[in-house]
Coordinates of C-alpha atoms and ligand atoms in Angstrom, one line a residue:
X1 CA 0.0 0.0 0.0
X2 CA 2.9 2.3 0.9
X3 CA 4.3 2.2 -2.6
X4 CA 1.1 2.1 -4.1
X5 CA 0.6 5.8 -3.2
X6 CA 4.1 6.7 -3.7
X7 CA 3.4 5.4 -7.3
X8 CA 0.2 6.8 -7.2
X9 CA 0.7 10.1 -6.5
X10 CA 3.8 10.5 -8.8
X11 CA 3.9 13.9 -10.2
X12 CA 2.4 13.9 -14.0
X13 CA 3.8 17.9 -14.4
X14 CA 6.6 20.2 -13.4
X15 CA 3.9 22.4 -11.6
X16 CA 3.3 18.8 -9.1
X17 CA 6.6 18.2 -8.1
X18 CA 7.5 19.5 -4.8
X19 CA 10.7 21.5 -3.9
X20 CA 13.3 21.8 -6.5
X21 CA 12.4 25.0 -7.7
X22 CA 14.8 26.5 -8.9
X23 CA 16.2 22.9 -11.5
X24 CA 12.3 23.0 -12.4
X25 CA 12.8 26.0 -13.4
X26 CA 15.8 25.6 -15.6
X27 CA 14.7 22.4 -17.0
X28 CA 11.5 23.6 -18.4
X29 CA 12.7 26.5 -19.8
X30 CA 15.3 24.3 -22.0
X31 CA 12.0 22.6 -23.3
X32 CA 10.6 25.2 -23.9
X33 CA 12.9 26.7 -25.7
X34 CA 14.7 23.6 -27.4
X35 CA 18.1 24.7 -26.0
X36 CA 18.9 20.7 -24.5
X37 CA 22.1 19.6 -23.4
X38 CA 23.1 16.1 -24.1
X39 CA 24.2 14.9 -20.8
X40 CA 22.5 16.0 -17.0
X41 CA 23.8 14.8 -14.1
X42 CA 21.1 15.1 -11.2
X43 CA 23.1 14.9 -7.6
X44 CA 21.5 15.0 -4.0
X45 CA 19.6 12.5 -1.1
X46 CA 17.8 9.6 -1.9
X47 CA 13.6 10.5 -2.2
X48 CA 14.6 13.6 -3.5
X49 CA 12.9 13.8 -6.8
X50 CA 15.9 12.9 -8.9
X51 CA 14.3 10.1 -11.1
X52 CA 10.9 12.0 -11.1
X53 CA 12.4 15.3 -13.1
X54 CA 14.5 13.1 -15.6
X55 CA 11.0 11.2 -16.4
X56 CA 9.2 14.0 -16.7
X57 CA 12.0 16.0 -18.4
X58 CA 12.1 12.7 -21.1
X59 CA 8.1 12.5 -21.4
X60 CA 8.0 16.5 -22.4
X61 CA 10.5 16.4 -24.7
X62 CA 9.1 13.8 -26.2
X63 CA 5.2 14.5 -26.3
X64 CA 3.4 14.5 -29.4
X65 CA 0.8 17.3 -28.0
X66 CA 3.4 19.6 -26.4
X67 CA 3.1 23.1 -27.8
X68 CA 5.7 25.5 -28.8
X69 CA 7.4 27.1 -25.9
X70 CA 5.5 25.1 -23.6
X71 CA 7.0 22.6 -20.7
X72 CA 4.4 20.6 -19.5
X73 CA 3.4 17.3 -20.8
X74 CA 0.3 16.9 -22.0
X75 CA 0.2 13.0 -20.4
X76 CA -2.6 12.1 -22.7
X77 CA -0.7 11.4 -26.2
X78 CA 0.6 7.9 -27.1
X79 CA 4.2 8.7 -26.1
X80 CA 3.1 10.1 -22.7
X81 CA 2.0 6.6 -22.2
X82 CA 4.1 4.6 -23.5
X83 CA 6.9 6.2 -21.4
X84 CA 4.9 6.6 -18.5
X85 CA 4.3 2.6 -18.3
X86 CA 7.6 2.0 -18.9
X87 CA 7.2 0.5 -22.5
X88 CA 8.8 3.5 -24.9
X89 CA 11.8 2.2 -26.7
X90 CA 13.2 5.5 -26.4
X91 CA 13.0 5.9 -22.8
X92 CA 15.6 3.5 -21.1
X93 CA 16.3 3.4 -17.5
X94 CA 19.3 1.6 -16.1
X95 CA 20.3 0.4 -11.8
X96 CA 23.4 1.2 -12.4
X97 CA 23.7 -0.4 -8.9
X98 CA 22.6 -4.0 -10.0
X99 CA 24.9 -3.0 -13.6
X100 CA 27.8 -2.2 -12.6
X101 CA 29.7 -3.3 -15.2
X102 CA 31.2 -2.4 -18.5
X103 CA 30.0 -5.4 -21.1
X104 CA 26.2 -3.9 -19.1
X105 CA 26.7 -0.5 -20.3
X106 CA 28.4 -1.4 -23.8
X107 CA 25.4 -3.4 -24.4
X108 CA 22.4 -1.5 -23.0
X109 CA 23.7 2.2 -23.3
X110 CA 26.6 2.6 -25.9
X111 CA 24.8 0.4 -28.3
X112 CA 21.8 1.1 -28.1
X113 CA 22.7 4.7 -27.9
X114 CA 23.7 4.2 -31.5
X115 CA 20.2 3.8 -33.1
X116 CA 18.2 6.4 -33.8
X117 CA 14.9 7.2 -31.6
X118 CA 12.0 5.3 -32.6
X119 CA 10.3 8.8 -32.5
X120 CA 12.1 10.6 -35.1
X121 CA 11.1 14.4 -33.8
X122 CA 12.1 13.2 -30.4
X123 CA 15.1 11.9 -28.2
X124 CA 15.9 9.0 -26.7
X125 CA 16.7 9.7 -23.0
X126 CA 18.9 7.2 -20.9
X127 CA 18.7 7.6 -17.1
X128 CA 21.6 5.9 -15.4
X129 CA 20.3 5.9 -11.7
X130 CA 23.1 5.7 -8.6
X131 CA 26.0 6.1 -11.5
X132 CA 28.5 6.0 -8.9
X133 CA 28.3 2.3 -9.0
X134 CA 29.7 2.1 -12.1
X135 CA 33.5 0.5 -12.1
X136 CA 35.8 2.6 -13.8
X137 CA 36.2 0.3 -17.5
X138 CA 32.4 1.7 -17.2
X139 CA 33.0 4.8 -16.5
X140 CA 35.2 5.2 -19.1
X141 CA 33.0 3.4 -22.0
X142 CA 30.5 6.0 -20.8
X143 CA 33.2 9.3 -21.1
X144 CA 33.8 8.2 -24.6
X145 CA 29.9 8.1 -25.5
X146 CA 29.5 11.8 -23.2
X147 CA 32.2 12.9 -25.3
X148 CA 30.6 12.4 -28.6
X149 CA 27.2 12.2 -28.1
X150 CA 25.1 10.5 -31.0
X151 CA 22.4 13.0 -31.9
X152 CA 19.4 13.0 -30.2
X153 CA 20.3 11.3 -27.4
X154 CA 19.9 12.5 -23.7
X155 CA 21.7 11.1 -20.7
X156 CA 20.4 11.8 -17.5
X157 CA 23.0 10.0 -14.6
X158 CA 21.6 10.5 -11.2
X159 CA 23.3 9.6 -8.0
X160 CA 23.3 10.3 -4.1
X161 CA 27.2 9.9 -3.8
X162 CA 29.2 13.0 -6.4
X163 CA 31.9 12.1 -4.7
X164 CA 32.6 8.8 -6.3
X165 CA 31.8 10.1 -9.7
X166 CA 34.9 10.8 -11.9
X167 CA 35.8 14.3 -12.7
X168 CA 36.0 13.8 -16.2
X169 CA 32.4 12.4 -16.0
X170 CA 30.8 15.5 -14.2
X171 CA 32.4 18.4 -16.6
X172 CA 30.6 16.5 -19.5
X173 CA 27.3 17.0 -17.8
X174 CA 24.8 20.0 -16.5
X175 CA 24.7 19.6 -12.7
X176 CA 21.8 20.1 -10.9
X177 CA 21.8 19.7 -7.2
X178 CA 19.1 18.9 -5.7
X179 CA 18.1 20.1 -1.9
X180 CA 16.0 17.7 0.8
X181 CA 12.5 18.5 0.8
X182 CA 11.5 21.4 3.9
X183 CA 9.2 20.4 6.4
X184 CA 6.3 22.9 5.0
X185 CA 6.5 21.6 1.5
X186 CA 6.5 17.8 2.4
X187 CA 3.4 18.5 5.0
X188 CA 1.6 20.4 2.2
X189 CA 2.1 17.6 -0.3
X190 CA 0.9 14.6 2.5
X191 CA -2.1 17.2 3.3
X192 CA -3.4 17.1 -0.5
X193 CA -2.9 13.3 -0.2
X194 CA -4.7 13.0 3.0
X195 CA -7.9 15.2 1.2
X196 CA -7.7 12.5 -2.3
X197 CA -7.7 9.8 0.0
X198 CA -10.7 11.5 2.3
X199 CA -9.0 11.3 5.6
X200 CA -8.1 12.4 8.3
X201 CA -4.9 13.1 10.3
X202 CA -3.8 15.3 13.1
X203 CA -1.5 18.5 11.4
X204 CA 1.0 17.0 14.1
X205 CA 1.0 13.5 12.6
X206 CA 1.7 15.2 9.2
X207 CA 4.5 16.9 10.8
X208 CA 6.0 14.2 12.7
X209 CA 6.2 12.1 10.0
X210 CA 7.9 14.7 7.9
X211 CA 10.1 15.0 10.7
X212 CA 10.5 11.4 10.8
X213 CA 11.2 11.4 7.2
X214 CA 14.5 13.8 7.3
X215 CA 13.7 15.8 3.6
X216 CA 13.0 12.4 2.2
X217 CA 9.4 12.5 0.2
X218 CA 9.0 9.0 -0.8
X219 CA 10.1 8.0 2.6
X220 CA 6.8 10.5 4.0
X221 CA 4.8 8.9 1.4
X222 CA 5.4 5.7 2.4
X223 CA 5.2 6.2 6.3
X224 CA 1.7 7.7 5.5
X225 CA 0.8 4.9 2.9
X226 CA 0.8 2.7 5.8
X227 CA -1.2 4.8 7.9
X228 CA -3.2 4.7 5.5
X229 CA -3.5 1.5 4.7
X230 CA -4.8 0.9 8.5
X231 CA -8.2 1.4 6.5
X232 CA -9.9 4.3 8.8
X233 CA -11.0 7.4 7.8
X234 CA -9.9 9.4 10.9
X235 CA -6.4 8.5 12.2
X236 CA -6.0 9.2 15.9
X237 CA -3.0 8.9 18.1
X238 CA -3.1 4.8 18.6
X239 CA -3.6 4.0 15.4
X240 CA -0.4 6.0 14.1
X241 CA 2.1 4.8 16.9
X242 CA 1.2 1.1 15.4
X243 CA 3.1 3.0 11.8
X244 CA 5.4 5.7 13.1
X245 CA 8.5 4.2 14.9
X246 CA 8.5 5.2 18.7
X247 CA 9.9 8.7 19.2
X248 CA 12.4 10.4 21.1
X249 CA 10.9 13.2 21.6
X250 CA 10.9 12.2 25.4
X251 CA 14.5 11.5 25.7
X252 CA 15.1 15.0 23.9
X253 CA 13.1 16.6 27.0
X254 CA 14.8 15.2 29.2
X255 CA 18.3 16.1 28.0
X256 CA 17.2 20.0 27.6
X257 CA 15.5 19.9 31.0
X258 CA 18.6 19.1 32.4
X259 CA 20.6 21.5 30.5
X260 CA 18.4 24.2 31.2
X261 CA 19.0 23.0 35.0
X262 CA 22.9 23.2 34.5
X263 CA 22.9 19.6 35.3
X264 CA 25.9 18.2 33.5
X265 CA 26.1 14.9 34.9
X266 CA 22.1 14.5 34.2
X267 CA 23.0 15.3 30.7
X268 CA 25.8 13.1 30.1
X269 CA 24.3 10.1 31.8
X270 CA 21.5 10.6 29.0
X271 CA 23.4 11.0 26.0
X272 CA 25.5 7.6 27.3
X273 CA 22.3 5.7 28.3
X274 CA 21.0 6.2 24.6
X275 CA 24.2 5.6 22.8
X276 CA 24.2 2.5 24.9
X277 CA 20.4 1.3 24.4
X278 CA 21.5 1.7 20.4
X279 CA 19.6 5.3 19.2
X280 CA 20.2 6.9 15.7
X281 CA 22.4 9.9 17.0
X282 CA 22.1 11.7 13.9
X283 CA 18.4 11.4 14.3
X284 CA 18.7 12.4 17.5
X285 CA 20.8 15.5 16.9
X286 CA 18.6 17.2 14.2
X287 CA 15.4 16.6 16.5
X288 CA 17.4 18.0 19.2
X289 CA 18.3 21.2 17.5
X290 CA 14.7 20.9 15.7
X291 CA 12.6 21.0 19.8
X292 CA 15.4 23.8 20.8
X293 CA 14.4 26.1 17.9
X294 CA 10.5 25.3 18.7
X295 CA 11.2 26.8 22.3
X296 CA 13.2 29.7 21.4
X297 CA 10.8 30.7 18.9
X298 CA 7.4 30.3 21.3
X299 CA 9.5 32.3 23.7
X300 CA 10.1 35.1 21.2
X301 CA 6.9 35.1 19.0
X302 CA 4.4 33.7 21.5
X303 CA 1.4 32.4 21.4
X304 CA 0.5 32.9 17.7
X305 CA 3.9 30.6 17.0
X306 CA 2.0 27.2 16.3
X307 CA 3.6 24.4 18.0
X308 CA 3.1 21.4 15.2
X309 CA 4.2 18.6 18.1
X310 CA 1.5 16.2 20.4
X311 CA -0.4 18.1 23.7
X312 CA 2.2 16.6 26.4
X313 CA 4.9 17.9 23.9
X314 CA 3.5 21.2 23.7
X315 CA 2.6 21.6 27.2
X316 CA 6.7 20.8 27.8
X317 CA 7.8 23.4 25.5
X318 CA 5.8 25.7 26.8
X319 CA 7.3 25.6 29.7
X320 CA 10.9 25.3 28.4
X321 CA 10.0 28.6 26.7
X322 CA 9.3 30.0 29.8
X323 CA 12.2 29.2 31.8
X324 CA 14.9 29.0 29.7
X325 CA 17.0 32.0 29.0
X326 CA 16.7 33.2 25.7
X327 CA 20.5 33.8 25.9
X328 CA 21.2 30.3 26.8
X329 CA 19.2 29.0 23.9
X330 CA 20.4 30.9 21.3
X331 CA 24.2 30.0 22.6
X332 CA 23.3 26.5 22.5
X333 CA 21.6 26.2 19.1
X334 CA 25.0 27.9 18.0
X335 CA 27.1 25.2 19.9
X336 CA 25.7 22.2 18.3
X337 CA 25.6 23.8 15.1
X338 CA 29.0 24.5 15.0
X339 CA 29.8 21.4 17.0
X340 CA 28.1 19.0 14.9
X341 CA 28.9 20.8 11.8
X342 CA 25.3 20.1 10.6
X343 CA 25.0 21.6 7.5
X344 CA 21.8 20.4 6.3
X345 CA 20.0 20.6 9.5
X346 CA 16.4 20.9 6.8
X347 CA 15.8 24.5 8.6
X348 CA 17.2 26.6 6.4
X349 CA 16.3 30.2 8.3
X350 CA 17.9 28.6 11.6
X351 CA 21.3 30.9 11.1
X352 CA 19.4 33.3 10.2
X353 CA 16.9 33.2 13.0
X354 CA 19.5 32.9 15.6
X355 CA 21.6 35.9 13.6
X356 CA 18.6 38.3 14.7
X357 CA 18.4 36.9 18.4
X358 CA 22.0 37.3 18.8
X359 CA 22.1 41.1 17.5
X360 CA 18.8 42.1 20.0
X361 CA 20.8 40.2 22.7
X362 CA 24.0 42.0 22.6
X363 CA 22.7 45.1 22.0
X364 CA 20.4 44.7 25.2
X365 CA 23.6 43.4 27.1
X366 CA 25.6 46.7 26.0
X367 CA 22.8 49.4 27.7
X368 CA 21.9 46.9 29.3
X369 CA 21.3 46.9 33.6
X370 CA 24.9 45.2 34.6
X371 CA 26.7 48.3 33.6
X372 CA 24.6 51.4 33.3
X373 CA 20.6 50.0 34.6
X374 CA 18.4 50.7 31.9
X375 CA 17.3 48.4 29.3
X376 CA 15.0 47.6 26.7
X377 CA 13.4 51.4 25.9
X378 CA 12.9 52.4 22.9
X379 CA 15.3 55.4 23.8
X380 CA 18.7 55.1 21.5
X381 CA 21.6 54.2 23.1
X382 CA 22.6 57.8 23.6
X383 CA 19.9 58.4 24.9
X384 CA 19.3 56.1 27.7
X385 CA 23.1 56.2 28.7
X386 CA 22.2 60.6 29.9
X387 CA 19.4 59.1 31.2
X388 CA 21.2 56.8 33.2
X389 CA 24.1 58.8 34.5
X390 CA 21.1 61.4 35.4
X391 CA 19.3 58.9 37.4
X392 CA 22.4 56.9 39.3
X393 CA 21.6 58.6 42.3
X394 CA 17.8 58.4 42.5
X395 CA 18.5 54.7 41.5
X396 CA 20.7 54.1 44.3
X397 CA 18.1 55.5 46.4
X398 CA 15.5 53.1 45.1
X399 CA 17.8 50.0 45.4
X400 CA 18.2 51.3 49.3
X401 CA 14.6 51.9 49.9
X402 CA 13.1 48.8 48.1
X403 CA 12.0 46.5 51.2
X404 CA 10.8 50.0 52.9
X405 CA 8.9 50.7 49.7
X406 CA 7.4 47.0 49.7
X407 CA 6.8 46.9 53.3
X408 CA 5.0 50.4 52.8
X409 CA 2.9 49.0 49.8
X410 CA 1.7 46.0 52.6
X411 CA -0.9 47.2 54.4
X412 CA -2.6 48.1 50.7
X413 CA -2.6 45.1 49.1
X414 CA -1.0 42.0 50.1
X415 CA -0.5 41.0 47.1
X416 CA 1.0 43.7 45.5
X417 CA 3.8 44.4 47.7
X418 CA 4.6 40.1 47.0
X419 CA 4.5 41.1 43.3
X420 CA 7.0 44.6 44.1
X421 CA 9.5 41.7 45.9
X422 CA 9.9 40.2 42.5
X423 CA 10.8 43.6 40.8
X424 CA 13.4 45.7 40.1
X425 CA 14.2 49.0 39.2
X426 CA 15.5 49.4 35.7
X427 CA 15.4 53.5 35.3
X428 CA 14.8 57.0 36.8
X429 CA 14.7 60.0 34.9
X430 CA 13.1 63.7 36.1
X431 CA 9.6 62.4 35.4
X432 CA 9.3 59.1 35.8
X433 CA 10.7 55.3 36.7
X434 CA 10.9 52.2 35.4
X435 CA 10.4 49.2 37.2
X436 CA 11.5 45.4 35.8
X437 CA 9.1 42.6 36.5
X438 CA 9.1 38.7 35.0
X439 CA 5.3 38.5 34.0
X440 CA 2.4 40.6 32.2
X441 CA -0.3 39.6 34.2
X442 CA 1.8 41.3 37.5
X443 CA 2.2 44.2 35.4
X444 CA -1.7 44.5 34.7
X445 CA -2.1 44.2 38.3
X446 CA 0.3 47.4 39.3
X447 CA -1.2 49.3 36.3
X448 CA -4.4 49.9 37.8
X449 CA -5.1 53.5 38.2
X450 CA -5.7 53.3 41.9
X451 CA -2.5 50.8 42.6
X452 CA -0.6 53.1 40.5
X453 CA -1.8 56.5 42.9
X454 CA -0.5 54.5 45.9
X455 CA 2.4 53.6 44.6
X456 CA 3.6 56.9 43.3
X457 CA 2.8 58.3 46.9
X458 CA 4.9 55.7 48.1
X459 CA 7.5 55.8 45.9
X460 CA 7.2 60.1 46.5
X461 CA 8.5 59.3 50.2
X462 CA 11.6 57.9 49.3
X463 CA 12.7 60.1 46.3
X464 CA 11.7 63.4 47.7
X465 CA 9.9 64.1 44.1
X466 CA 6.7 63.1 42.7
X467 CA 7.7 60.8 39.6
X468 CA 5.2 58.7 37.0
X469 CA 5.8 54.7 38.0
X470 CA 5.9 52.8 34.8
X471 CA 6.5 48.7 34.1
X472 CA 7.8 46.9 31.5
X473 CA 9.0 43.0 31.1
X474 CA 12.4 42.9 31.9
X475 CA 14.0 41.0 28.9
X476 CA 16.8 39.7 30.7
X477 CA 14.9 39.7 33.7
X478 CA 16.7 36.8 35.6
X479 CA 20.2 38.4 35.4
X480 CA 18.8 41.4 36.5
X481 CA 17.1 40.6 39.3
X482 CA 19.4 38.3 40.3
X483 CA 22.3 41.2 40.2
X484 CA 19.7 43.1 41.9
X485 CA 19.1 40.8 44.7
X486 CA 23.0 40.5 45.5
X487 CA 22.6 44.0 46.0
X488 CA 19.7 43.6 48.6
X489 CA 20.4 40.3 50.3
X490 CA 19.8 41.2 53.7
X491 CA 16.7 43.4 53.1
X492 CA 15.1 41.3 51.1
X493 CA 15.8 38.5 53.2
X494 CA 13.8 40.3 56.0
X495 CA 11.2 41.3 54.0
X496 CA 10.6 37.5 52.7
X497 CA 10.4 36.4 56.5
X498 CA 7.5 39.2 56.6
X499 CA 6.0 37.0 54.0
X500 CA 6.9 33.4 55.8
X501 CA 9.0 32.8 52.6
X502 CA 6.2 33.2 50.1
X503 CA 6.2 34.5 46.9
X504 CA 3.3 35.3 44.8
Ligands
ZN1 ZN1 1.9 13.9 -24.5

């Protein structure tokens, strides 16, 4: 059943293939406009689309209905067929895997190469599949027949392994490369297949077999074939884990919990319990890199980020994203990259993604609160750093008066002064302060009109001037506070026994 929708679903046009833009591109414009070369040479992964494009590249050329300037096939006319079901005697694919040899190729290629197409308009196309398995007598019978090519013949070689293909070989040939299918194209393509065969499947199914399938699209189509083939109309959860291979998704979360913990030893022990138990490390890795990116992106976008993974996955995430120091993440996702040298990690925009967390980062870190307090405003750097040396003093004065302040704020709200004990101040200029805080929902709370009037009495006391309190998320709040806590041990320490140790 698997292959049957692999086979099924086989692209009749250039417009169905997925990925591969750009050598779609390229190749229908040579029909279009006659310009043909006499040798291609089609290099990338297996399940790729290599053998798809020369087929479709040999049925075009060849079509009877095909108009002038046109690409497409019309897959209607008798050639279309005939090469379709594999019966043209002017299409002829060779394994060179299970032909190795060179009385094979002398016989079935350089021979036959010599007789005219049976279509007399057209071209007869060879496709020489996984050429690298060719010996080198072979390879060599082949050079002399790349080197003068009978007329109207095409050769198309494809292979997964360039580097075993002789020089001489390649220069004869156009080279396309082809890339592993991205995640969105290969769900899109098992979504249409999903809607022809009128089922249905989680959009988290779809993506964790593309996952699964690492930029291979037969390998997707397959998985799904047998998912399929479990003959119900609405797949649920059960029914897939009897297809998909149990996941490490689990293992991953365990690993990032305890690096996020700055538990090495935790870490370790996992990596050497799964090496030991036998797991697919490269596997491993690009899932590894792929759940770290999920969390630094829900961290940075939020909510509106859609998390394609199952509900405990999502839930775990979630919290990753909340904990883990957007610093931290970026600096890993950097180490393993480098590390592990992955360059075909499947997500392209990764570099680019962490490129732009990397610039916010440092420029928050250089006005940021370590050296000079405030962070984060709009205000330009020039800006904030007057600002700041304006305001060291009544910031100082703040820092001193913080468990007053809180223990002030007390007798109004309980709750609120709990919520001032996890803030900081950030800035003060001649009208106003900034205060730090970890969540949004404490900031709605202080932001009430009334809470806001207390405070700024409050905050009057201590400052000797009536100044406008304002809040923001503190970006790098857990350095901050953290600096700012040092700063405040003993204070604060008293004010938490107030509290009985309790922190809203
Ligand atoms: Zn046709």
């Amino acid at each position: 059943m698997s292959e049957v929708i692999y086979r099924k679903y086989r692209p009749k046009t250039f417009k169905e293939v997925v990925g591969q833009k750009p050598i779609k591109v390229t190749l229908q414009s040579e029909i279009a406009s006659g310009n043909i070369a006499h040798a291609y040479l089609f290099v990338g992964p297996r399940g790729t689309g290599k053998t798809t494009l020369a087929r479709l590249f040999a049925r075009s050329l060849n079509c009877l209905k095909r108009k002038d300037k046109e690409s497409e096939p019309c897959n209607d006319c008798e050639i279309c067929n005939l090469i379709s079901s594999g019966r043209s005697m002017d299409f002829i694919e060779v394994d060179a895997a299970s032909h190795t040899g060179v009385d094979n190729i002398r016989e079935n290629i350089i021979a036959n190469a010599q007789v005219p197409p049976f279509n007399n308009k057209g071209y007869k196309v060879f496709i020489i599949d996984e050429v690298h398995m060719l010996s080198k007598s072979a390879f060599n019978a082949l050079l002399k027949t790349l080197e003068e090519p009978p007329k109207s013949v095409i050769f198309i070689l494809a292979t997964t392994e360039i580097h075993k293909v002789p020089e001489t070989i390649i220069s004869r040939c156009q080279r396309f490369d082809l890339k592993k299918i991205p995640q969105v194209d290969m769900i899109k393509r098992l979504s249409e297949i999903i809607e022809w065969e009128k089922i249905t499947v989680p959009d988290y199914l779809l993506a964790e077999i593309s996952r699964r399938s690492e930029g291979c699209l037969r390998d997707a189509e397959s998985l799904l074939g047998q998912i399929i083939s479990l003959g119900t109309d609405k797949v649920t959860d059960e029914l897939a884990s009897l297809v998909l291979p149990s996941s490490n998704w689990g293992e991953i979360d365990i690993l990032v919990e305890s690096l996020r913990h700055n538990n090495l030893s935790t870490a370790l022990n996992q990596l050497n319990k799964l090496v030991s138990e036998g797991i697919d490390l490269q596997n491993f890795t690009v899932n590894l890199i792929d759940y770290l990116r999920q969390i630094m992106l829900y961290q940075t976008i939020g909510p509106s980020f859609n998390l394609d993974f199952s509900e405990d996955l999502v839930v775990s995430i979630k919290k990753h994203a909340a904990e883990f120091p957007l610093s931290d993440l970026s600096r890993l996702l950097n180490i393993l990259l480098e590390k592990l040298s992955i360059k075909d990690s499947l997500i392209d925009q990764l570099p680019l993604e962490l490129a732009c967390v990397e610039f916010l980062l440092n420029k928050e870190t250089k006005s940021g609160i370590q050296e000079t307090k405030p962070t984060q405003s709009d205000a330009s750097p020039e800006q904030s750093k007057t600002a700041t040396d304006n305001s060291s003093e009544a910031i100082k004065k703040l820092e001193k008066n913080w468990s007053n302040i809180i223990n002030d704020s007390k007798p109004l709200n309980h709750s609120l002064s709990s919520i001032l004990l996890t803030g900081h101040p950030l800035s003060v200029d001649n009208e106003s302060i900034m205060i730090g805080l970890e969540y949004a929902f404490h900031i709605e709370q202080l932001d009430k009109p009334q809470v806001k009037s207390n405070l700024t009495e409050i905050f009057e006391k201590y400052l000797d001037k009536k100044l406008n309190i304002n809040f923001q998320i503190d970006a790098n709040y857990k350095e901050n506070h953290e600096v700012f806590k040092g700063k405040n041990d003993k204070e604060v320490t008293d004010v938490l026994d107030t509290f009985g140790g309790e922190i809203v």
